[in-house]
Amino acid sequence: MNWFKFSSPQTFYPLAGRLIPVFWVLAVVLAVAGLYIGFFVAPTDFQQGDAYRIIFIHVPAAWMSMFIYLVMAGWAALGLVLNTRLSSMMASALAPTGALMTFIALWTGSFWGRPTWGTWWVWDARLTSELILLFLYIGFMALHASIDEPRRADKAAAILAIVGVVNVPIIYFSVKWWNTLHQGASVSLTRAPSMATTMLLGMLVMAIAFWMYSIAAALSRVRSIILERERNSAWIGQLQESR
Amino acid sequence: MQWGSVGEFFSMGGYAEYVWGAFGVTLVLMVGEVVVLGRRHAAALRDARRLARAGGPR
């Protein structure tokens, strides 16, 4: 199978159309399972009571906000280096969903901070760097939108995205590098997680649900971008008979 | 299962406004994104069709 075939918008458009429903179904099924575990199986926390249940959306959203940024910058860089249209379109398609995940991480963090820390917001390293991530996403979209010629917009936005990558390890390691109000990582690759198994399970299932959601959203958006940007191509005209 | 009643579940051990404020806004935003995505695709398809009818590719 020649995978490079799918690097053209024309062949990718119908492929994405077939994949999207699969990812939506996975997202919904996993979210229902994750919420069930989170609300009905996981016990009440002995310190934070039921306020801790915000973790089941806060951590998945925060993980996705960083992960989507890396994937977005990767696609943008690929589009810059190989001059492939679809790569740049993928980067543009990921940005709004990444921004949404960042906003959700900040919003739910605020609603968790109020009952546990006594404040909605604090300018500590973790929160500030996550807010900068939101500005990077918004900056990427604004810069792209401000340049009329799409390929030039792709290139300018790609540079912004690549430079912004430096912020992701800053977010991730901020709780280690600085003395933050935000707690350290509960889950890491190098040691056993510091939380109950059912809590961890609920969080991981929700994280995969958010992942599937993000893939479905990005694929859906890239299809719209393909239609908007390739509307003068012959294949778009031929598309009309089928769907 | 730690909830004695439906009311107990919704009161979230006294943290209802925080837990539901976080989950509610997340749900609204995600459903909102799906709606926006659907509309954008429908509009893009409509425009592409109109262009194709108007004489195909320029």
mmCIF file of C-alpha atoms in Angstrom:
data_model
loop_
_atom_site.group_PDB
_atom_site.id
_atom_site.type_symbol
_atom_site.label_atom_id
_atom_site.label_comp_id
_atom_site.label_asym_id
_atom_site.label_seq_id
_atom_site.Cartn_x
_atom_site.Cartn_y
_atom_site.Cartn_z
ATOM 1 C CA MET A 1 0.000 0.000 0.000
ATOM 2 C CA ASN A 2 1.334 3.384 -0.976
ATOM 3 C CA TRP A 3 0.771 5.676 2.001
ATOM 4 C CA PHE A 4 2.026 8.745 0.152
ATOM 5 C CA LYS A 5 -1.127 8.490 -1.918
ATOM 6 C CA PHE A 6 -2.994 9.923 1.079
ATOM 7 C CA SER A 7 -0.777 12.977 1.253
ATOM 8 C CA SER A 8 -2.864 14.579 -1.482
ATOM 9 C CA PRO A 9 -6.013 16.415 -0.339
ATOM 10 C CA GLN A 10 -7.992 14.694 -3.090
ATOM 11 C CA THR A 11 -7.417 11.176 -1.744
ATOM 12 C CA PHE A 12 -7.352 12.197 1.906
ATOM 13 C CA TYR A 13 -10.771 13.896 1.805
ATOM 14 C CA PRO A 14 -12.838 10.698 1.334
ATOM 15 C CA LEU A 15 -10.538 8.704 3.652
ATOM 16 C CA ALA A 16 -11.050 11.233 6.452
ATOM 17 C CA GLY A 17 -14.789 11.104 5.783
ATOM 18 C CA ARG A 18 -14.793 7.352 6.428
ATOM 19 C CA LEU A 19 -12.615 7.633 9.568
ATOM 20 C CA ILE A 20 -14.492 10.464 11.312
ATOM 21 C CA PRO A 21 -17.571 8.432 12.424
ATOM 22 C CA VAL A 22 -15.271 5.746 13.881
ATOM 23 C CA PHE A 23 -13.481 8.314 16.049
ATOM 24 C CA TRP A 24 -16.747 10.002 17.131
ATOM 25 C CA VAL A 25 -18.173 6.642 18.246
ATOM 26 C CA LEU A 26 -14.961 5.755 20.107
ATOM 27 C CA ALA A 27 -14.946 9.181 21.783
ATOM 28 C CA VAL A 28 -18.558 8.888 22.987
ATOM 29 C CA VAL A 29 -18.270 5.265 24.171
ATOM 30 C CA LEU A 30 -15.009 5.938 26.031
ATOM 31 C CA ALA A 31 -16.354 9.171 27.540
ATOM 32 C CA VAL A 32 -19.451 7.366 28.871
ATOM 33 C CA ALA A 33 -17.243 4.604 30.326
ATOM 34 C CA GLY A 34 -14.756 7.129 31.758
ATOM 35 C CA LEU A 35 -17.485 9.263 33.338
ATOM 36 C CA TYR A 36 -19.107 6.155 34.804
ATOM 37 C CA ILE A 37 -15.804 5.142 36.407
ATOM 38 C CA GLY A 38 -15.132 8.722 37.470
ATOM 39 C CA PHE A 39 -18.477 9.342 39.139
ATOM 40 C CA PHE A 40 -19.672 5.914 40.265
ATOM 41 C CA VAL A 41 -16.655 3.636 40.719
ATOM 42 C CA ALA A 42 -13.856 5.934 41.903
ATOM 43 C CA PRO A 43 -14.162 6.683 45.628
ATOM 44 C CA THR A 44 -14.397 10.121 47.240
ATOM 45 C CA ASP A 45 -10.938 11.533 47.973
ATOM 46 C CA PHE A 46 -10.133 11.604 51.692
ATOM 47 C CA GLN A 47 -8.514 15.068 51.408
ATOM 48 C CA GLN A 48 -10.357 16.874 48.628
ATOM 49 C CA GLY A 49 -13.781 15.237 48.902
ATOM 50 C CA ASP A 50 -15.645 15.120 45.581
ATOM 51 C CA ALA A 51 -14.003 18.292 44.225
ATOM 52 C CA TYR A 52 -11.153 16.108 42.964
ATOM 53 C CA ARG A 53 -13.497 14.585 40.334
ATOM 54 C CA ILE A 54 -12.642 17.561 38.140
ATOM 55 C CA ILE A 55 -9.413 15.614 37.498
ATOM 56 C CA PHE A 56 -11.304 13.389 35.029
ATOM 57 C CA ILE A 57 -11.544 16.270 32.555
ATOM 58 C CA HIS A 58 -8.762 18.562 33.772
ATOM 59 C CA VAL A 59 -5.823 16.205 33.245
ATOM 60 C CA PRO A 60 -7.013 14.771 29.883
ATOM 61 C CA ALA A 61 -7.609 18.315 28.568
ATOM 62 C CA ALA A 62 -4.206 19.501 29.823
ATOM 63 C CA TRP A 63 -2.440 16.509 28.265
ATOM 64 C CA MET A 64 -4.238 17.025 24.959
ATOM 65 C CA SER A 65 -3.478 20.766 24.982
ATOM 66 C CA MET A 66 0.265 19.995 25.019
ATOM 67 C CA PHE A 67 0.121 16.934 22.764
ATOM 68 C CA ILE A 68 -1.988 18.659 20.082
ATOM 69 C CA TYR A 69 0.477 21.548 20.077
ATOM 70 C CA LEU A 70 3.387 19.193 19.359
ATOM 71 C CA VAL A 71 1.438 17.416 16.598
ATOM 72 C CA MET A 72 0.337 20.770 15.145
ATOM 73 C CA ALA A 73 3.918 22.088 15.123
ATOM 74 C CA GLY A 74 5.075 18.790 13.590
ATOM 75 C CA TRP A 75 2.581 19.049 10.715
ATOM 76 C CA ALA A 76 3.406 22.744 10.268
ATOM 77 C CA ALA A 77 7.135 21.944 10.097
ATOM 78 C CA LEU A 78 6.493 19.142 7.608
ATOM 79 C CA GLY A 79 4.471 21.524 5.451
ATOM 80 C CA LEU A 80 7.296 24.050 5.637
ATOM 81 C CA VAL A 81 10.083 21.596 4.776
ATOM 82 C CA LEU A 82 8.365 19.324 2.241
ATOM 83 C CA ASN A 83 6.028 22.027 0.911
ATOM 84 C CA THR A 84 3.025 19.698 1.217
ATOM 85 C CA ARG A 85 -0.350 21.444 1.298
ATOM 86 C CA LEU A 86 -2.137 18.800 3.339
ATOM 87 C CA SER A 87 0.423 18.940 6.184
ATOM 88 C CA SER A 88 -0.181 22.658 6.623
ATOM 89 C CA MET A 89 -3.937 22.108 6.448
ATOM 90 C CA MET A 90 -3.639 19.522 9.245
ATOM 91 C CA ALA A 91 -1.795 22.077 11.386
ATOM 92 C CA SER A 92 -4.555 24.645 10.775
ATOM 93 C CA ALA A 93 -7.202 22.030 11.541
ATOM 94 C CA LEU A 94 -5.625 21.150 14.895
ATOM 95 C CA ALA A 95 -5.187 24.693 16.210
ATOM 96 C CA PRO A 96 -8.796 25.482 17.260
ATOM 97 C CA THR A 97 -9.214 22.103 18.989
ATOM 98 C CA GLY A 98 -5.876 22.596 20.741
ATOM 99 C CA ALA A 99 -6.975 26.034 21.877
ATOM 100 C CA LEU A 100 -10.251 24.546 23.129
ATOM 101 C CA MET A 101 -8.381 21.881 25.132
ATOM 102 C CA THR A 102 -6.113 24.560 26.600
ATOM 103 C CA PHE A 103 -9.105 26.670 27.599
ATOM 104 C CA ILE A 104 -10.824 23.641 29.177
ATOM 105 C CA ALA A 105 -7.632 22.825 31.130
ATOM 106 C CA LEU A 106 -7.458 26.404 32.430
ATOM 107 C CA TRP A 107 -11.193 26.653 33.159
ATOM 108 C CA THR A 108 -11.492 23.315 34.992
ATOM 109 C CA GLY A 109 -8.223 24.042 36.798
ATOM 110 C CA SER A 110 -9.693 27.297 38.013
ATOM 111 C CA PHE A 111 -12.837 25.519 39.252
ATOM 112 C CA TRP A 112 -10.621 23.011 41.028
ATOM 113 C CA GLY A 113 -8.250 25.608 42.465
ATOM 114 C CA ARG A 114 -11.009 27.648 44.098
ATOM 115 C CA PRO A 115 -12.193 24.942 46.561
ATOM 116 C CA THR A 116 -8.745 23.380 47.130
ATOM 117 C CA TRP A 117 -6.335 26.346 47.030
ATOM 118 C CA GLY A 118 -8.818 29.082 47.874
ATOM 119 C CA THR A 119 -8.160 30.991 44.646
ATOM 120 C CA TRP A 120 -9.415 30.902 41.041
ATOM 121 C CA TRP A 121 -6.064 31.913 39.633
ATOM 122 C CA VAL A 122 -2.452 32.326 40.661
ATOM 123 C CA TRP A 123 0.505 33.438 38.551
ATOM 124 C CA ASP A 124 2.566 30.342 39.182
ATOM 125 C CA ALA A 125 4.770 28.733 36.522
ATOM 126 C CA ARG A 126 2.366 25.930 35.536
ATOM 127 C CA LEU A 127 -0.686 28.150 35.139
ATOM 128 C CA THR A 128 1.181 30.973 33.435
ATOM 129 C CA SER A 129 2.908 28.719 30.888
ATOM 130 C CA GLU A 130 -0.427 27.014 30.109
ATOM 131 C CA LEU A 131 -1.957 30.459 29.533
ATOM 132 C CA ILE A 132 0.938 31.253 27.168
ATOM 133 C CA LEU A 133 0.046 28.041 25.305
ATOM 134 C CA LEU A 134 -3.469 29.416 24.770
ATOM 135 C CA PHE A 135 -1.952 32.648 23.406
ATOM 136 C CA LEU A 136 0.305 30.617 21.086
ATOM 137 C CA TYR A 137 -2.712 28.797 19.631
ATOM 138 C CA ILE A 138 -4.604 32.090 19.238
ATOM 139 C CA GLY A 139 -1.491 33.707 17.733
ATOM 140 C CA PHE A 140 -1.123 30.851 15.240
ATOM 141 C CA MET A 141 -4.747 31.196 14.113
ATOM 142 C CA ALA A 142 -4.645 35.008 14.017
ATOM 143 C CA LEU A 143 -1.410 35.101 12.029
ATOM 144 C CA HIS A 144 -2.744 32.526 9.567
ATOM 145 C CA ALA A 145 -5.978 34.466 9.158
ATOM 146 C CA SER A 146 -4.158 37.771 8.643
ATOM 147 C CA ILE A 147 -2.319 36.638 5.485
ATOM 148 C CA ASP A 148 -4.446 36.364 2.362
ATOM 149 C CA GLU A 149 -2.334 33.964 0.344
ATOM 150 C CA PRO A 150 -2.846 30.525 2.000
ATOM 151 C CA ARG A 151 0.622 29.075 1.328
ATOM 152 C CA ARG A 152 2.352 32.188 2.670
ATOM 153 C CA ALA A 153 0.052 32.088 5.695
ATOM 154 C CA ASP A 154 0.996 28.411 6.195
ATOM 155 C CA LYS A 155 4.679 29.254 6.223
ATOM 156 C CA ALA A 156 4.477 32.243 8.566
ATOM 157 C CA ALA A 157 2.215 30.378 11.000
ATOM 158 C CA ALA A 158 4.509 27.325 10.834
ATOM 159 C CA ILE A 159 7.441 29.401 12.061
ATOM 160 C CA LEU A 160 5.379 30.713 14.961
ATOM 161 C CA ALA A 161 4.259 27.162 15.810
ATOM 162 C CA ILE A 162 7.812 25.795 15.722
ATOM 163 C CA VAL A 163 9.214 28.574 17.914
ATOM 164 C CA GLY A 164 6.355 28.036 20.371
ATOM 165 C CA VAL A 165 7.280 24.371 20.890
ATOM 166 C CA VAL A 166 9.802 25.532 23.498
ATOM 167 C CA ASN A 167 6.838 26.336 25.765
ATOM 168 C CA VAL A 168 5.627 22.707 25.948
ATOM 169 C CA PRO A 169 8.511 21.290 28.034
ATOM 170 C CA ILE A 170 8.296 24.452 30.142
ATOM 171 C CA ILE A 171 4.656 23.617 30.958
ATOM 172 C CA TYR A 172 5.416 19.958 31.569
ATOM 173 C CA PHE A 173 8.447 20.452 33.813
ATOM 174 C CA SER A 174 7.292 23.726 35.432
ATOM 175 C CA VAL A 175 6.152 21.886 38.567
ATOM 176 C CA LYS A 176 9.680 20.466 38.940
ATOM 177 C CA TRP A 177 11.728 23.504 37.927
ATOM 178 C CA TRP A 178 9.875 26.057 40.015
ATOM 179 C CA ASN A 179 8.157 26.051 43.341
ATOM 180 C CA THR A 180 4.541 26.059 42.189
ATOM 181 C CA LEU A 181 1.197 26.007 43.916
ATOM 182 C CA HIS A 182 0.169 23.466 41.304
ATOM 183 C CA GLN A 183 0.890 19.939 42.449
ATOM 184 C CA GLY A 184 3.511 17.744 40.798
ATOM 185 C CA ALA A 185 2.666 15.027 38.298
ATOM 186 C CA SER A 186 0.447 12.262 39.728
ATOM 187 C CA VAL A 187 1.272 10.054 36.768
ATOM 188 C CA SER A 188 4.752 9.711 35.324
ATOM 189 C CA LEU A 189 6.592 7.178 33.214
ATOM 190 C CA THR A 190 9.330 6.607 35.754
ATOM 191 C CA ARG A 191 7.450 5.760 38.949
ATOM 192 C CA ALA A 192 4.191 4.270 40.162
ATOM 193 C CA PRO A 193 1.223 6.675 40.022
ATOM 194 C CA SER A 194 0.353 8.326 43.335
ATOM 195 C CA MET A 195 -3.379 7.735 43.127
ATOM 196 C CA ALA A 196 -6.003 5.017 43.572
ATOM 197 C CA THR A 197 -6.264 2.518 40.707
ATOM 198 C CA THR A 198 -9.901 3.328 39.884
ATOM 199 C CA MET A 199 -9.133 7.076 39.823
ATOM 200 C CA LEU A 200 -6.195 6.434 37.508
ATOM 201 C CA LEU A 201 -8.278 4.155 35.282
ATOM 202 C CA GLY A 202 -11.069 6.752 34.963
ATOM 203 C CA MET A 203 -8.538 9.429 34.100
ATOM 204 C CA LEU A 204 -6.809 7.307 31.460
ATOM 205 C CA VAL A 205 -10.105 6.263 29.828
ATOM 206 C CA MET A 206 -11.150 9.929 29.706
ATOM 207 C CA ALA A 207 -7.765 10.856 28.245
ATOM 208 C CA ILE A 208 -8.246 8.361 25.394
ATOM 209 C CA ALA A 209 -11.799 9.684 24.904
ATOM 210 C CA PHE A 210 -10.437 13.248 24.594
ATOM 211 C CA TRP A 211 -7.819 11.956 22.185
ATOM 212 C CA MET A 212 -10.428 10.308 19.952
ATOM 213 C CA TYR A 213 -12.560 13.472 20.141
ATOM 214 C CA SER A 214 -9.598 15.591 19.056
ATOM 215 C CA ILE A 215 -8.820 13.320 16.105
ATOM 216 C CA ALA A 216 -12.462 13.365 14.962
ATOM 217 C CA ALA A 217 -12.673 17.162 15.342
ATOM 218 C CA ALA A 218 -9.395 17.776 13.506
ATOM 219 C CA LEU A 219 -10.302 15.397 10.654
ATOM 220 C CA SER A 220 -13.700 17.036 10.321
ATOM 221 C CA ARG A 221 -12.119 20.492 10.236
ATOM 222 C CA VAL A 222 -9.448 19.480 7.728
ATOM 223 C CA ARG A 223 -12.174 18.291 5.348
ATOM 224 C CA SER A 224 -13.774 21.734 5.486
ATOM 225 C CA ILE A 225 -10.380 23.379 4.958
ATOM 226 C CA ILE A 226 -9.727 21.122 1.941
ATOM 227 C CA LEU A 227 -13.089 22.109 0.414
ATOM 228 C CA GLU A 228 -12.500 25.793 1.134
ATOM 229 C CA ARG A 229 -8.977 25.892 -0.249
ATOM 230 C CA GLU A 230 -9.263 23.464 -3.162
ATOM 231 C CA ARG A 231 -12.657 24.596 -4.389
ATOM 232 C CA ASN A 232 -11.256 25.551 -7.769
ATOM 233 C CA SER A 233 -9.709 22.133 -8.354
ATOM 234 C CA ALA A 234 -11.265 19.772 -10.855
ATOM 235 C CA TRP A 235 -11.711 16.952 -8.336
ATOM 236 C CA ILE A 236 -13.979 19.065 -6.124
ATOM 237 C CA GLY A 237 -16.308 19.463 -9.090
ATOM 238 C CA GLN A 238 -16.355 15.701 -9.605
ATOM 239 C CA LEU A 239 -17.079 15.154 -5.917
ATOM 240 C CA GLN A 240 -20.563 16.575 -6.294
ATOM 241 C CA GLU A 241 -22.107 13.471 -7.838
ATOM 242 C CA SER A 242 -21.021 11.160 -5.032
ATOM 243 C CA ARG A 243 -21.595 13.252 -1.903
ATOM 244 C CA MET B 1 -20.915 3.359 44.566
ATOM 245 C CA GLN B 2 -20.804 6.095 47.181
ATOM 246 C CA TRP B 3 -24.066 7.956 46.521
ATOM 247 C CA GLY B 4 -27.044 7.292 48.782
ATOM 248 C CA SER B 5 -29.502 9.228 46.598
ATOM 249 C CA VAL B 6 -29.794 11.232 43.390
ATOM 250 C CA GLY B 7 -29.699 14.445 45.421
ATOM 251 C CA GLU B 8 -26.498 13.354 47.104
ATOM 252 C CA PHE B 9 -24.949 12.717 43.694
ATOM 253 C CA PHE B 10 -25.825 16.168 42.401
ATOM 254 C CA SER B 11 -24.617 17.895 45.565
ATOM 255 C CA MET B 12 -21.128 16.341 45.031
ATOM 256 C CA GLY B 13 -20.277 16.420 48.715
ATOM 257 C CA GLY B 14 -20.805 20.187 48.840
ATOM 258 C CA TYR B 15 -18.710 20.927 45.753
ATOM 259 C CA ALA B 16 -21.604 20.961 43.267
ATOM 260 C CA GLU B 17 -20.923 24.413 41.779
ATOM 261 C CA TYR B 18 -17.246 23.588 41.162
ATOM 262 C CA VAL B 19 -17.686 20.054 39.806
ATOM 263 C CA TRP B 20 -20.718 20.878 37.621
ATOM 264 C CA GLY B 21 -19.250 24.248 36.650
ATOM 265 C CA ALA B 22 -16.196 22.443 35.307
ATOM 266 C CA PHE B 23 -18.013 19.520 33.647
ATOM 267 C CA GLY B 24 -20.908 21.636 32.354
ATOM 268 C CA VAL B 25 -18.771 24.213 30.578
ATOM 269 C CA THR B 26 -16.570 21.463 29.100
ATOM 270 C CA LEU B 27 -19.636 19.662 27.732
ATOM 271 C CA VAL B 28 -21.126 22.867 26.281
ATOM 272 C CA LEU B 29 -17.821 23.810 24.600
ATOM 273 C CA MET B 30 -17.273 20.355 23.108
ATOM 274 C CA VAL B 31 -20.838 20.031 21.813
ATOM 275 C CA GLY B 32 -20.509 23.600 20.529
ATOM 276 C CA GLU B 33 -17.360 22.709 18.602
ATOM 277 C CA VAL B 34 -19.114 19.731 16.999
ATOM 278 C CA VAL B 35 -22.015 21.982 15.921
ATOM 279 C CA VAL B 36 -19.625 24.588 14.497
ATOM 280 C CA LEU B 37 -17.688 21.865 12.633
ATOM 281 C CA GLY B 38 -20.899 20.483 11.115
ATOM 282 C CA ARG B 39 -22.019 23.930 9.963
ATOM 283 C CA ARG B 40 -18.617 24.760 8.507
ATOM 284 C CA HIS B 41 -18.524 21.543 6.493
ATOM 285 C CA ALA B 42 -22.078 22.056 5.231
ATOM 286 C CA ALA B 43 -21.222 25.619 4.178
ATOM 287 C CA ALA B 44 -17.977 24.544 2.494
ATOM 288 C CA LEU B 45 -19.808 21.800 0.603
ATOM 289 C CA ARG B 46 -22.561 24.230 -0.439
ATOM 290 C CA ASP B 47 -20.032 26.763 -1.753
ATOM 291 C CA ALA B 48 -18.084 24.088 -3.620
ATOM 292 C CA ARG B 49 -21.313 22.812 -5.217
ATOM 293 C CA ARG B 50 -22.354 26.316 -6.246
ATOM 294 C CA LEU B 51 -18.954 26.901 -7.818
ATOM 295 C CA ALA B 52 -19.112 23.570 -9.669
ATOM 296 C CA ARG B 53 -22.590 24.398 -11.027
ATOM 297 C CA ALA B 54 -21.433 27.847 -12.132
ATOM 298 C CA GLY B 55 -19.171 26.262 -14.717
ATOM 299 C CA GLY B 56 -16.749 24.042 -12.904
ATOM 300 C CA PRO B 57 -13.164 24.899 -12.155
ATOM 301 C CA ARG B 58 -11.975 28.294 -13.228
#
